[in-house]
Coordinates of C-alpha atoms in Angstrom, one line a residue:
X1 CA 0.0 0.0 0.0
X2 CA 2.9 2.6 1.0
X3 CA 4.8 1.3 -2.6
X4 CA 3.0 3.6 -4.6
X5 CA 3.0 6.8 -2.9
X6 CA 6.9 5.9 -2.2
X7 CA 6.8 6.9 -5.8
X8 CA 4.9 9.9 -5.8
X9 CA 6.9 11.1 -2.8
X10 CA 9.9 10.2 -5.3
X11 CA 8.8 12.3 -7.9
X12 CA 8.6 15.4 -5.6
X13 CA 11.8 14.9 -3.8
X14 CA 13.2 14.7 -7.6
X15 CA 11.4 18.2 -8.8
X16 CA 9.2 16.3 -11.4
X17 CA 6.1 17.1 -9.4
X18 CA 5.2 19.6 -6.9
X19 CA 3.4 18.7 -3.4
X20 CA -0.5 18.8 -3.9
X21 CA -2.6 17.3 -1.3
X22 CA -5.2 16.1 -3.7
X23 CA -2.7 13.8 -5.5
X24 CA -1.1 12.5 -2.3
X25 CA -4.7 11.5 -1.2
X26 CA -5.3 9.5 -4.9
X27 CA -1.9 8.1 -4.6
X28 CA -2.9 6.4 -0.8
X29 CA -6.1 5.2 -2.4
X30 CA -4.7 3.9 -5.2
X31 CA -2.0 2.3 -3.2
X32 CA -4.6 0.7 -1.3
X33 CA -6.6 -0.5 -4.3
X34 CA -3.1 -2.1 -6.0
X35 CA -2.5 -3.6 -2.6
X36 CA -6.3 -5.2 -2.4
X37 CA -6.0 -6.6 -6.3
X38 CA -2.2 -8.1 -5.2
X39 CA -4.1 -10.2 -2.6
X40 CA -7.6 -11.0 -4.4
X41 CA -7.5 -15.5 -5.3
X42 CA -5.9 -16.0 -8.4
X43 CA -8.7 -17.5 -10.5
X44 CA -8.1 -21.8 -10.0
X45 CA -6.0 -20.8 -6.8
X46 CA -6.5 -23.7 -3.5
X47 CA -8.0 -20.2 -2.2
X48 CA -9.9 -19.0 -4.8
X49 CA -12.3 -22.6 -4.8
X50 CA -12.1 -22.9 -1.4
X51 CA -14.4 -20.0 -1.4
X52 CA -16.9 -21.7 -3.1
X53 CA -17.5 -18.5 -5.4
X54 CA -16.1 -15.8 -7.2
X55 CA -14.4 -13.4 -5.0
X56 CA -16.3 -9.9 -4.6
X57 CA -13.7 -7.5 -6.7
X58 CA -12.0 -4.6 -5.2
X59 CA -13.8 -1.5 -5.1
X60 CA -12.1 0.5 -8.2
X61 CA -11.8 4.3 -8.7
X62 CA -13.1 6.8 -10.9
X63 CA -10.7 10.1 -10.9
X64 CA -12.0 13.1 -12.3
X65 CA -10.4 16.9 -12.6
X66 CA -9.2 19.4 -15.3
X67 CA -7.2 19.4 -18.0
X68 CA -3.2 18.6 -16.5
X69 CA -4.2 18.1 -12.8
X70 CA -2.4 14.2 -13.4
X71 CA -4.9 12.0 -13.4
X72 CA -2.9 10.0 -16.6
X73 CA 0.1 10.6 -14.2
X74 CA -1.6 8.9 -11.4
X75 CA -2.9 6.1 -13.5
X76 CA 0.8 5.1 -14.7
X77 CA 2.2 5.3 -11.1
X78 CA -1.0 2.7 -10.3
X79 CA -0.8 0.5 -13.4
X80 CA 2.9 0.0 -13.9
X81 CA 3.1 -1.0 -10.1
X82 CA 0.3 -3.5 -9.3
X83 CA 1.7 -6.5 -10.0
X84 CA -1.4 -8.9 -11.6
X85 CA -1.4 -10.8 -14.4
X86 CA -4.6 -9.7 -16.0
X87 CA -4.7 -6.2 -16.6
X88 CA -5.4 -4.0 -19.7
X89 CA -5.0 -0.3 -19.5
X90 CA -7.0 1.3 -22.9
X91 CA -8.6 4.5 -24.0
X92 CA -12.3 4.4 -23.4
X93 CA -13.3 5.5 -26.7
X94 CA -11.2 2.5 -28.5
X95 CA -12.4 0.2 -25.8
X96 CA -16.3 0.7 -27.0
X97 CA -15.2 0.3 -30.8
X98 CA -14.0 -3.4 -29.5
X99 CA -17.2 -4.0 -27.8
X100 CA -19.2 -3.0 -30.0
X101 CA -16.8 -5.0 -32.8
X102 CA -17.4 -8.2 -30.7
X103 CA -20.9 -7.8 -30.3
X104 CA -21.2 -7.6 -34.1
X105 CA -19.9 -11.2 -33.9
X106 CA -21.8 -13.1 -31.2
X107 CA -25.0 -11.7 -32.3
X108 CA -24.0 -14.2 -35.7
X109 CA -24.4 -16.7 -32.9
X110 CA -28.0 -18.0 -31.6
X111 CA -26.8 -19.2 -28.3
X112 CA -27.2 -16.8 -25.2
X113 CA -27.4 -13.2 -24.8
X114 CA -24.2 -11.3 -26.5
X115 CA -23.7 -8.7 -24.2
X116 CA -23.2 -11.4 -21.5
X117 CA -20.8 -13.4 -23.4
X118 CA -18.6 -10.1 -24.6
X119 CA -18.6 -9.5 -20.9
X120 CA -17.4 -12.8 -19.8
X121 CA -14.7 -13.0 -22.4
X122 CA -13.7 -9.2 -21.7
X123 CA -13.2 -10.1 -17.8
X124 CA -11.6 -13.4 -18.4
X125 CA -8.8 -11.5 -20.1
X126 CA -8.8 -8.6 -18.1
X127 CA -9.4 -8.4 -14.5
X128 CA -8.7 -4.7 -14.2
X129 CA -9.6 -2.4 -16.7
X130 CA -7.9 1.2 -16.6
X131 CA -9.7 3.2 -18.9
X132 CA -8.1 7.0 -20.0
X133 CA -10.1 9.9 -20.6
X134 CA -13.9 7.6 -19.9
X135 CA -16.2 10.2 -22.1
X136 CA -19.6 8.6 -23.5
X137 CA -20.4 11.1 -26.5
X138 CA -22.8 9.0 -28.6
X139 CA -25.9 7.0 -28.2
X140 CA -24.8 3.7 -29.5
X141 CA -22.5 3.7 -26.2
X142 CA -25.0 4.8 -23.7
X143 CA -27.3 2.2 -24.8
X144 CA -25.1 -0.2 -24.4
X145 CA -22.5 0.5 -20.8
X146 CA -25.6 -0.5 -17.9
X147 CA -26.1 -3.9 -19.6
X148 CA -22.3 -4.3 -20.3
X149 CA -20.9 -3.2 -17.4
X150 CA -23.5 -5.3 -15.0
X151 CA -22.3 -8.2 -16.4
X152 CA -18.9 -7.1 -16.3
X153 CA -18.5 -6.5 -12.3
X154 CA -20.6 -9.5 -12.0
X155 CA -18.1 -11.3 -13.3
X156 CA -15.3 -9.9 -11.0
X157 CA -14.0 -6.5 -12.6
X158 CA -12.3 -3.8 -11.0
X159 CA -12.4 -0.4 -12.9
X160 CA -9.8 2.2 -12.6
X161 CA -10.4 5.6 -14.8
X162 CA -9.8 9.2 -15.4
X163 CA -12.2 11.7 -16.8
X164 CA -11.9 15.5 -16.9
X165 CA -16.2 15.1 -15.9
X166 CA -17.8 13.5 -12.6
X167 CA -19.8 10.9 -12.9
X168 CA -23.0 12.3 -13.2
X169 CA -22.1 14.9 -16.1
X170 CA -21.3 11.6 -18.6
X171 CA -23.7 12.0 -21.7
X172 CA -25.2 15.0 -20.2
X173 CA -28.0 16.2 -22.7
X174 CA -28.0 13.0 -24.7
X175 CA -30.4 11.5 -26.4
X176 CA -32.3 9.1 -24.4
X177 CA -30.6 10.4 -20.8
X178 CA -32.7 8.2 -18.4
X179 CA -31.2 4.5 -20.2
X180 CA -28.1 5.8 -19.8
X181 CA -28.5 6.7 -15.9
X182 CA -28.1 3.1 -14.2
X183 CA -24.7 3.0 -15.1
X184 CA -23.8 6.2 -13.7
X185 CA -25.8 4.7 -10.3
X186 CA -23.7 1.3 -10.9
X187 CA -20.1 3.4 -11.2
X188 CA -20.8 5.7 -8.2
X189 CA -21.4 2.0 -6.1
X190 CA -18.3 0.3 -8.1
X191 CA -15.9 2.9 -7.7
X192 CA -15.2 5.5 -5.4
X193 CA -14.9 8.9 -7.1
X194 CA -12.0 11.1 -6.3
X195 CA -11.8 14.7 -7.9
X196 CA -8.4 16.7 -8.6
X197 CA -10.0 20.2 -8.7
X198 CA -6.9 21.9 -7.3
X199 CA -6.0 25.2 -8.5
X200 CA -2.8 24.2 -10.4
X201 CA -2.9 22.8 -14.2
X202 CA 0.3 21.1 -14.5
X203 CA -0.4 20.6 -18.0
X204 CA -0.7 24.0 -18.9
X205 CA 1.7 25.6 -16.7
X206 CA 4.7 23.6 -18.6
X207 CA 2.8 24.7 -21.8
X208 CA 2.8 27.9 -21.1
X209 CA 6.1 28.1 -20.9
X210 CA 6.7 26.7 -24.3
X211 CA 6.4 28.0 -27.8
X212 CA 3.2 26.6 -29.6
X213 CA 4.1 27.6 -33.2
X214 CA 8.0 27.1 -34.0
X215 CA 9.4 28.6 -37.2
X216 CA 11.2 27.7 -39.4
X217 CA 11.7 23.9 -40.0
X218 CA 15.1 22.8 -39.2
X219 CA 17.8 21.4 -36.3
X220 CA 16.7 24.3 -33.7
X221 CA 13.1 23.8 -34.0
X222 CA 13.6 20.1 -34.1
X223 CA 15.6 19.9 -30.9
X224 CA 12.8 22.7 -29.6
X225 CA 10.3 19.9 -30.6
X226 CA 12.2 16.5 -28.8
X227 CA 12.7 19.0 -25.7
X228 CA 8.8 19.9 -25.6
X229 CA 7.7 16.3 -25.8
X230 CA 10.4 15.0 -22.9
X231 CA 9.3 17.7 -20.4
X232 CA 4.8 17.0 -21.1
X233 CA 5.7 13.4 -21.1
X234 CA 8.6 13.3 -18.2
X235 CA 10.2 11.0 -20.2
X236 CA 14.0 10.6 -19.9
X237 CA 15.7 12.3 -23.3
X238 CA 18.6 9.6 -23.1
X239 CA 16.6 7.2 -24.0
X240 CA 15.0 8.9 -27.0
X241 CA 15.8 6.2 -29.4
X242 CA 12.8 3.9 -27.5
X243 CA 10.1 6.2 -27.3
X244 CA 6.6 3.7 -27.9
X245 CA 4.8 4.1 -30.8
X246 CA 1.2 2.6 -31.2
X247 CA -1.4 1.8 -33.5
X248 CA -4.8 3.1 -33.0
X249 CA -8.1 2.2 -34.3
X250 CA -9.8 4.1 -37.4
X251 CA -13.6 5.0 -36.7
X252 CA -15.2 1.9 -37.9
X253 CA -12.5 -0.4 -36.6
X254 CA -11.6 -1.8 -39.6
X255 CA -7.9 -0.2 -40.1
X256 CA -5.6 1.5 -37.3
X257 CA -3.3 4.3 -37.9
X258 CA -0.1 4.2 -36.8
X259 CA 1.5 6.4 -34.6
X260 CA 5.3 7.0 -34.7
X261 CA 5.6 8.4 -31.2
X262 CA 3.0 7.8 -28.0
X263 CA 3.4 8.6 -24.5
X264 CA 0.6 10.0 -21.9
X265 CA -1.8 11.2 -24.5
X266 CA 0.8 12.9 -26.3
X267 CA 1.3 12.2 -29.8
X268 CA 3.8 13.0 -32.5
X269 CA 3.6 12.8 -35.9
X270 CA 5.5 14.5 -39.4
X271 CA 3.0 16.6 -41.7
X272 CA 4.0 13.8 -44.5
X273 CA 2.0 11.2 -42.3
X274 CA -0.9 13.0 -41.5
X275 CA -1.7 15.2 -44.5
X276 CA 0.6 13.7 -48.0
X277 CA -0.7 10.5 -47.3
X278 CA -4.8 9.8 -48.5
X279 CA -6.5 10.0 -45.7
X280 CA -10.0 11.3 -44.3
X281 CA -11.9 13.1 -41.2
X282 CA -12.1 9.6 -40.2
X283 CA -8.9 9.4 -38.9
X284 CA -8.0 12.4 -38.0
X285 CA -11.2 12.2 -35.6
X286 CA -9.6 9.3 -34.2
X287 CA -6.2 11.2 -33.4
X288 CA -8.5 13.9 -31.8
X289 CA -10.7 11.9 -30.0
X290 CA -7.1 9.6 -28.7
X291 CA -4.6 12.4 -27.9
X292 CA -4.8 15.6 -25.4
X293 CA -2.0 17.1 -27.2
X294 CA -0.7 16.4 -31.1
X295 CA 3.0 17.2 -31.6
X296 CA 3.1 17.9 -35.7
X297 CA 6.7 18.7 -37.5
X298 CA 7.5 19.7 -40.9
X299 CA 4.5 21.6 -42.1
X300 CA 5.3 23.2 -45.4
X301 CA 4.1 26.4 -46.8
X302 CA 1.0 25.6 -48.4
X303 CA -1.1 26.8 -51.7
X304 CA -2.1 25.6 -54.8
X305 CA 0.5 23.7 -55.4
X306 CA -0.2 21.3 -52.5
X307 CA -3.6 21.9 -51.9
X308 CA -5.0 18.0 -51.3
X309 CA -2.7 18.6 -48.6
X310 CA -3.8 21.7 -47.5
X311 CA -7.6 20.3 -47.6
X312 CA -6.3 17.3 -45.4
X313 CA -4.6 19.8 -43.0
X314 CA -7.6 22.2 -42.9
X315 CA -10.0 18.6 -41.8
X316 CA -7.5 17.8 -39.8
X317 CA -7.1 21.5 -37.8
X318 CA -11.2 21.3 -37.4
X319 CA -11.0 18.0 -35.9
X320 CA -8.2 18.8 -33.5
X321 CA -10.2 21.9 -32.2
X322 CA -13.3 20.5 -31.8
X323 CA -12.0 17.9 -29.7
X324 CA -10.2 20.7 -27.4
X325 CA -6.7 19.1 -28.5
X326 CA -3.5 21.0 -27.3
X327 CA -1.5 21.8 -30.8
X328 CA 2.7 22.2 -31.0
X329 CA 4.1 22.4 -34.3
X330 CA 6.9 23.4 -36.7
X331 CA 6.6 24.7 -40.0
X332 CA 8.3 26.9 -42.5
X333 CA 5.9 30.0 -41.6
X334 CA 3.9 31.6 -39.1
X335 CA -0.2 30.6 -39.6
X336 CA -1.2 33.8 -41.2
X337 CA 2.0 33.2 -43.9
X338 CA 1.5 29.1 -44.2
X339 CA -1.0 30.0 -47.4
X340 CA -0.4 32.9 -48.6
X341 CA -2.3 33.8 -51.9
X342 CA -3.8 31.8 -54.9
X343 CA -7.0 29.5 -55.4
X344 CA -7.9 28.2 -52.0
X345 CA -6.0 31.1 -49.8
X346 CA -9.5 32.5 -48.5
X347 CA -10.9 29.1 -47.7
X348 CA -7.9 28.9 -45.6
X349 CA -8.4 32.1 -43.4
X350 CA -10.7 30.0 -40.9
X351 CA -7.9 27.7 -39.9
X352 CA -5.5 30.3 -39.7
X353 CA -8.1 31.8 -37.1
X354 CA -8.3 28.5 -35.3
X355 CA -4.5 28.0 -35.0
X356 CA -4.1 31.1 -33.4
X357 CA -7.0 30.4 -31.2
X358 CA -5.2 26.9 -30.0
X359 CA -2.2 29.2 -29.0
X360 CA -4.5 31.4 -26.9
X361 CA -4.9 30.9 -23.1
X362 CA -8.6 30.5 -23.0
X363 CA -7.9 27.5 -25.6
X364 CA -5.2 26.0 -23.1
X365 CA -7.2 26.4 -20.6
X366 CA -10.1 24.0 -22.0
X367 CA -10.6 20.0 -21.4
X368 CA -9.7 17.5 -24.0
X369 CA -13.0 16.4 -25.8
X370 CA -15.8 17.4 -28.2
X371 CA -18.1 20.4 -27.4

């Protein structure tokens, strides 16, 4: 139980963190809840049938705050440290594409209900689920989590996640509100709910501090670049050359997108990737809907030359802002010079407006999602 806020002690003796009571206090409970899955019956144990029935899981925990408060920080101090076999750490959004994926399949099958047997298989592979940024946006979802999720901590699930909403502001306003509300009831008795509503963004005091929009392309902006995404990720720069990458599912699930660098909701990617390659609001939608921050180098000067890629960029721009997603990037001009003149120049006035917006305080200042 002490293990893990050992650690978070570690990072503030170090200087990577600064005391906050509210963290300290979801560090202890998270401690506690690592220390209750460490000593739950390993399915098939002498202990586990001695019982005679499937042990009651731990009680998980929902954290909730604002944008750079460290709830993902909090989650990887929790999730690399409990040491269980079955554990799966996913983004919700990707996590409801699966279900819905594997739904689509048993319901080929006559046998049994399908949301049961998707629930049983999900909680035979995974006994802990840590879910980042748990938003439910669409109805498809909502109709779906009571039923799901029932089954699931029936079956002996523990839930760990982060949201930038409490509980009961998930799907607020959606359509068909009242189906939705037994699974906000059902998280509230599942996990407990901790927020981080302190007065400090971490995330966007260390943004503030950094330049949004480098120019020109080159060595100085790209070392600017590396040296950005080591201090939002705290990852150590001498190990550079092993940064993850990680595929991610396309809107539909059936394609991922690949995504050269990945750490803590930060992605990077070159302008070649995401805009001269053919691809569609689809995926960029998935980047947005993925990432709290996108990290984008090389971006040209633009016009008539290159304009599929300037359409891709301008689709890709909307879905970035929409979703509230932080934007760093390098290019060989400033946004009001990236497109200067010629056929398409006006068309691209609105997304000069938006990248200067996404530099802008009040922009920073926003949570990651739609709306």
């Amino acid at each position: 139980m002490v293990f893990l806020l050992d650690r978070y002690q570690a990072l503030i003796t170090a200087g990577e963190l600064k005391p906050d009571p509210e963290q300290a206090a979801a560090a202890l409970r998270l401690g506690a809840l690592a220390t209750a899955l460490e000593a739950t019956p390993k399915r098939g144990s002498v202990l586990w049938r001695a019982l005679g029935r499937l042990p009651d899981p731990p009680r998980g925990v929902y954290l909730w705050g604002g944008v750079g408060r460290g709830k993902s920080m909090l989650m990887d101090l929790f999730f690399n440290n409990v040491d269980i076999r079955r554990k799966r750490r996913v983004h919700f959004h990707e996590f409801m594409l699966e279900v819905h994926a594997r739904l689509a399949e048993e319901r080929k099958k006559e046998a049994g209900d399908p949301v049961v047997r998707v629930a049983t298989d999900m909680v035979g592979e995974a006994r802990l689920l840590a879910f980042d940024e748990m938003v439910v946006n669409n109805t498809a979802d909502a109709a779906i989590l009571s039923r799901l999720f029932t089954a699931m901590w029936a079956r002996g699930l523990t839930v760990v996640a982060t949201s930038n909403r409490p509980p009961d502001d998930l799907y607020k306003d959606g359509l068909n509100r009242a189906l939705f509300m037994p699974f906000i009831a059902l998280l509230g008795e599942k996990c407990e709910v901790i927020g981080l509503n302190g007065p400090i963004d971490y995330r966007r005091d260390r943004m503030g501090q950094m330049h949004l929009w480098m120019v020109p392309n080159g060595a100085p902006t790209t070392a600017a670049m590396a040296a950005a995404f080591f201090r939002l990720t705290d990852y150590p720069p001498e190990d550079r050359a092993n940064v993850p990458a990680e595929d991610i599912t396309v809107t539909g699930g059936t394609r991922t997108l690949h995504v050269p660098k990945s750490l803590k909701g930060v992605a990077v990617f070159s302008f070649k990737r995401l805009c001269g390659e053919a691809r569609g609001a689809a995926d960029y939608l998935a980047i947005a809907r993925r990432f709290h921050t996108v990290m984008i180098v090389g971006i040209p000067k633009l016009g008539p030359e290159n304009r599929n890629e300037a359409a891709r960029f301008v689709t890709l721009i909307d879905a970035l802002y929409e979703h509230h997603v932080k934007l760093i990037a390098a290019a060989d001009a400033a946004p009001e010079a990236l497109y200067e003149r010629g056929d398409g120049a006006f068309e691209f006035e609105r997304t000069v407006s938006r990248l200067n917006e996404m530099q802008s305080d009040a922009y920073l200042a926003m949570g990651h999602g739609a709306g």
